[in-house]
PDB file of C-alpha atoms in Angstrom:
ATOM      1  CA  MET A   1      89.709  95.383 102.285  1.00 43.00           C
ATOM      2  CA  ALA A   2      89.799  99.357 103.847  1.00 46.00           C
ATOM      3  CA  ASN A   3      93.298 100.830 102.682  1.00 52.00           C
ATOM      4  CA  GLY A   4      93.773 101.204 106.200  1.00 52.00           C
ATOM      5  CA  VAL A   5      94.497  96.888 106.522  1.00 46.00           C
ATOM      6  CA  PHE A   6      96.488  97.200 103.348  1.00 49.00           C
ATOM      7  CA  ALA A   7      98.657  99.647 105.028  1.00 56.00           C
ATOM      8  CA  ILE A   8      99.467  97.119 107.972  1.00 56.00           C
ATOM      9  CA  LEU A   9      99.441  93.748 105.232  1.00 56.00           C
ATOM     10  CA  ASN A  10     101.123  95.054 102.398  1.00 58.00           C
ATOM     11  CA  PRO A  11     104.364  95.781 104.634  1.00 58.00           C
ATOM     12  CA  THR A  12     104.346  92.408 106.276  1.00 56.00           C
ATOM     13  CA  VAL A  13     104.021  90.596 103.419  1.00 57.00           C
ATOM     14  CA  THR A  14     106.102  92.384 101.340  1.00 61.00           C
ATOM     15  CA  ALA A  15     108.820  91.857 104.474  1.00 60.00           C
ATOM     16  CA  LEU A  16     108.089  87.788 104.433  1.00 55.00           C
ATOM     17  CA  LEU A  17     108.293  87.552 100.577  1.00 57.00           C
ATOM     18  CA  ARG A  18     112.257  89.162 100.809  1.00 57.00           C
ATOM     19  CA  SER A  19     112.938  86.392 103.749  1.00 59.00           C
ATOM     20  CA  PRO A  20     113.922  82.765 103.315  1.00 58.00           C
ATOM     21  CA  LEU A  21     110.659  82.395 104.736  1.00 58.00           C
ATOM     22  CA  ARG A  22     108.962  83.174 101.591  1.00 55.00           C
ATOM     23  CA  GLY A  23     108.316  79.507 101.124  1.00 58.00           C
ATOM     24  CA  ILE A  24     104.801  78.361  99.488  1.00 57.00           C
ATOM     25  CA  LEU A  25     103.641  82.010  99.452  1.00 54.00           C
ATOM     26  CA  ALA A  26     106.405  83.586  96.742  1.00 56.00           C
ATOM     27  CA  ARG A  27     104.643  80.861  94.626  1.00 68.00           C
ATOM     28  CA  HIS A  28     101.494  83.166  94.556  1.00 78.00           C
ATOM     29  CA  VAL A  29     102.427  86.483  95.261  1.00 85.00           C
ATOM     30  CA  LEU A  30     105.143  88.927  94.128  1.00 90.00           C
ATOM     31  CA  VAL A  31     106.006  92.560  95.017  1.00 89.00           C
ATOM     32  CA  ILE A  32     106.125  95.299  92.632  1.00 93.00           C
ATOM     33  CA  ARG A  33     108.352  97.898  92.730  1.00 93.00           C
ATOM     34  CA  PHE A  34     107.591 101.185  90.786  1.00 96.00           C
ATOM     35  CA  THR A  35     108.390 104.791  90.267  1.00 96.00           C
ATOM     36  CA  GLY A  36     105.001 106.563  91.309  1.00 94.00           C
ATOM     37  CA  ARG A  37     103.791 108.707  88.401  1.00 90.00           C
ATOM     38  CA  LYS A  38     103.073 112.103  90.048  1.00 90.00           C
ATOM     39  CA  SER A  39     105.015 111.458  92.789  1.00 92.00           C
ATOM     40  CA  GLY A  40     108.456 110.261  91.746  1.00 94.00           C
ATOM     41  CA  ARG A  41     108.592 108.423  94.836  1.00 94.00           C
ATOM     42  CA  THR A  42     109.510 104.472  95.014  1.00 93.00           C
ATOM     43  CA  LEU A  43     106.225 103.018  95.488  1.00 91.00           C
ATOM     44  CA  SER A  44     105.671  98.753  96.139  1.00 87.00           C
ATOM     45  CA  THR A  45     103.011  96.651  96.309  1.00 88.00           C
ATOM     46  CA  PRO A  46     102.286  93.111  96.795  1.00 88.00           C
ATOM     47  CA  VAL A  47      99.728  91.109  94.629  1.00 91.00           C
ATOM     48  CA  ARG A  48      98.504  88.056  93.773  1.00 91.00           C
ATOM     49  CA  TYR A  49      99.494  86.330  90.596  1.00 94.00           C
ATOM     50  CA  VAL A  50      99.456  84.047  87.879  1.00 93.00           C
ATOM     51  CA  ARG A  51     102.226  82.957  85.139  1.00 91.00           C
ATOM     52  CA  GLU A  52     102.026  82.159  82.127  1.00 86.00           C
ATOM     53  CA  GLY A  53     105.179  82.004  79.599  1.00 82.00           C
ATOM     54  CA  ASP A  54     106.749  85.078  80.161  1.00 80.00           C
ATOM     55  CA  ARG A  55     103.707  87.090  81.045  1.00 91.00           C
ATOM     56  CA  LEU A  56     102.552  87.386  84.582  1.00 96.00           C
ATOM     57  CA  MET A  57      99.149  88.849  85.676  1.00 95.00           C
ATOM     58  CA  CYS A  58      97.168  90.036  88.373  1.00 96.00           C
ATOM     59  CA  LEU A  59      93.565  91.826  89.276  1.00 96.00           C
ATOM     60  CA  THR A  60      93.340  94.468  91.303  1.00 94.00           C
ATOM     61  CA  GLY A  61      89.928  96.503  92.178  1.00 93.00           C
ATOM     62  CA  HIS A  62      89.188  99.785  90.050  1.00 91.00           C
ATOM     63  CA  GLU A  63      89.236 101.993  93.143  1.00 92.00           C
ATOM     64  CA  MET A  64      93.267 100.819  94.120  1.00 91.00           C
ATOM     65  CA  ARG A  65      95.432 104.022  92.989  1.00 91.00           C
ATOM     66  CA  TRP A  66      98.524 101.920  92.268  1.00 95.00           C
ATOM     67  CA  TRP A  67      97.667 100.570  88.654  1.00 96.00           C
ATOM     68  CA  HIS A  68      96.888 104.112  87.258  1.00 96.00           C
ATOM     69  CA  ASN A  69     100.579 104.509  86.885  1.00 96.00           C
ATOM     70  CA  PHE A  70     100.541 100.909  84.416  1.00 97.00           C
ATOM     71  CA  LYS A  71      98.244 103.357  82.018  1.00 96.00           C
ATOM     72  CA  GLN A  72     100.377 102.977  79.619  1.00 96.00           C
ATOM     73  CA  PRO A  73     103.465 100.567  79.600  1.00 97.00           C
ATOM     74  CA  ALA A  74     105.807 101.495  82.706  1.00 97.00           C
ATOM     75  CA  PRO A  75     109.237  99.556  83.568  1.00 97.00           C
ATOM     76  CA  VAL A  76     108.841  97.462  86.805  1.00 98.00           C
ATOM     77  CA  GLN A  77     110.996  95.637  89.059  1.00 96.00           C
ATOM     78  CA  LEU A  78     108.992  92.310  90.273  1.00 95.00           C
ATOM     79  CA  LEU A  79     110.315  90.238  93.644  1.00 90.00           C
ATOM     80  CA  LEU A  80     109.856  87.028  92.124  1.00 89.00           C
ATOM     81  CA  ASN A  81     110.720  83.850  94.467  1.00 82.00           C
ATOM     82  CA  GLY A  82     112.951  85.937  96.278  1.00 82.00           C
ATOM     83  CA  ARG A  83     114.738  87.491  93.268  1.00 86.00           C
ATOM     84  CA  TRP A  84     114.243  90.814  91.667  1.00 92.00           C
ATOM     85  CA  GLN A  85     113.691  91.079  87.844  1.00 94.00           C
ATOM     86  CA  ALA A  86     112.734  93.968  85.247  1.00 97.00           C
ATOM     87  CA  ALA A  87     109.927  93.808  83.421  1.00 97.00           C
ATOM     88  CA  THR A  88     107.159  95.969  81.698  1.00 98.00           C
ATOM     89  CA  ALA A  89     103.284  96.398  83.531  1.00 98.00           C
ATOM     90  CA  GLN A  90     100.791  97.346  81.294  1.00 97.00           C
ATOM     91  CA  ALA A  91      97.102  97.942  82.889  1.00 97.00           C
ATOM     92  CA  VAL A  92      93.876  96.877  80.970  1.00 95.00           C
ATOM     93  CA  TRP A  93      90.387  98.191  82.139  1.00 90.00           C
ATOM     94  CA  GLN A  94      87.518  99.322  80.974  1.00 80.00           C
ATOM     95  CA  GLY A  95      85.396  96.309  80.814  1.00 69.00           C
ATOM     96  CA  GLU A  96      87.598  94.529  77.849  1.00 84.00           C
ATOM     97  CA  ALA A  97      87.536  91.097  77.079  1.00 93.00           C
ATOM     98  CA  ALA A  98      91.073  90.649  78.571  1.00 93.00           C
ATOM     99  CA  VAL A  99      89.730  91.452  82.151  1.00 96.00           C
ATOM    100  CA  SER A 100      87.019  89.040  81.965  1.00 95.00           C
ATOM    101  CA  GLU A 101      89.530  85.654  80.593  1.00 94.00           C
ATOM    102  CA  ALA A 102      91.816  86.871  83.679  1.00 94.00           C
ATOM    103  CA  MET A 103      88.804  86.771  86.044  1.00 96.00           C
ATOM    104  CA  VAL A 104      87.911  83.414  85.178  1.00 96.00           C
ATOM    105  CA  THR A 105      91.649  82.238  84.937  1.00 94.00           C
ATOM    106  CA  LEU A 106      93.020  83.490  88.321  1.00 95.00           C
ATOM    107  CA  PHE A 107      89.522  82.646  90.372  1.00 96.00           C
ATOM    108  CA  THR A 108      90.065  78.981  88.874  1.00 95.00           C
ATOM    109  CA  ARG A 109      93.663  78.936  90.246  1.00 93.00           C
ATOM    110  CA  TYR A 110      92.465  81.008  93.508  1.00 93.00           C
ATOM    111  CA  PRO A 111      89.011  80.681  93.707  1.00 95.00           C
ATOM    112  CA  GLN A 112      88.973  82.269  97.246  1.00 92.00           C
ATOM    113  CA  ASP A 113      89.585  85.820  95.592  1.00 93.00           C
ATOM    114  CA  ALA A 114      86.464  85.294  93.497  1.00 96.00           C
ATOM    115  CA  LYS A 115      84.300  86.765  96.410  1.00 94.00           C
ATOM    116  CA  LEU A 116      86.228  89.764  96.659  1.00 92.00           C
ATOM    117  CA  TYR A 117      84.521  90.816  92.894  1.00 95.00           C
ATOM    118  CA  GLY A 118      81.329  89.381  94.326  1.00 96.00           C
ATOM    119  CA  VAL A 119      82.114  86.491  91.757  1.00 97.00           C
ATOM    120  CA  ARG A 120      79.899  83.070  92.738  1.00 97.00           C
ATOM    121  CA  LEU A 121      81.960  79.423  91.743  1.00 97.00           C
ATOM    122  CA  ASN A 122      79.579  77.164  90.126  1.00 96.00           C
ATOM    123  CA  ALA A 123      79.009  73.810  91.355  1.00 95.00           C
ATOM    124  CA  ASP A 124      82.085  72.564  88.935  1.00 95.00           C
ATOM    125  CA  GLY A 125      84.145  75.316  90.911  1.00 93.00           C
ATOM    126  CA  GLN A 126      84.284  77.647  87.912  1.00 95.00           C
ATOM    127  CA  PRO A 127      83.458  81.045  88.582  1.00 97.00           C
ATOM    128  CA  ASN A 128      79.591  82.300  87.466  1.00 97.00           C
ATOM    129  CA  LYS A 129      79.807  83.947  83.779  1.00 95.00           C
ATOM    130  CA  ALA A 130      77.069  86.195  84.866  1.00 97.00           C
ATOM    131  CA  ASP A 131      78.945  86.972  87.596  1.00 97.00           C
ATOM    132  CA  ILE A 132      82.471  87.576  85.866  1.00 96.00           C
ATOM    133  CA  LYS A 133      80.723  90.225  83.410  1.00 94.00           C
ATOM    134  CA  THR A 134      79.032  92.138  86.375  1.00 95.00           C
ATOM    135  CA  ALA A 135      82.316  92.977  88.135  1.00 95.00           C
ATOM    136  CA  THR A 136      84.632  93.415  84.871  1.00 94.00           C
ATOM    137  CA  PRO A 137      83.998  96.957  85.316  1.00 94.00           C
ATOM    138  CA  GLY A 138      85.570  96.898  88.921  1.00 93.00           C
ATOM    139  CA  ALA A 139      88.128  95.224  87.976  1.00 95.00           C
ATOM    140  CA  VAL A 140      91.738  96.233  86.177  1.00 96.00           C
ATOM    141  CA  LEU A 141      94.167  93.288  84.587  1.00 97.00           C
ATOM    142  CA  VAL A 142      97.824  94.716  85.036  1.00 97.00           C
ATOM    143  CA  VAL A 143     100.214  92.595  82.911  1.00 97.00           C
ATOM    144  CA  PHE A 144     103.588  92.351  83.546  1.00 97.00           C
ATOM    145  CA  ARG A 145     105.981  90.957  80.778  1.00 96.00           C
ATOM    146  CA  LEU A 146     109.377  89.960  81.641  1.00 94.00           C
ATOM    147  CA  ASP A 147     112.692  91.788  80.380  1.00 90.00           C
TER     148      ASP A 147
END
């Protein structure tokens, strides 16, 4: 998706997640609010996530800029199920095994997202391992640990 689409889509999704109409969307999407490392401005972006205990994770494309704020662990606020919660975010990139594993987890849960990364699904619905290997360098995993 082009950045222009995100400029319209992100505020719309964020407004919906803040409203009583958040419903089903809130089970799959959260809003990250953080301070930009260069600008010092408060920024936010909605992302699809998967929760594993006190850890939440999302994928983003390497070309997106927001994840650079988390090359080192950094505090964030997460709008999760209608409530803001403190967390710490850490980005993982550069083709690490954790990125590949997260892709499998996320694409198994949300198969429609696989095509955004050029990953095909096998006949059994599982992400194609060769495609995951090819897509991993272009993806960034952001892990959030709830405080």
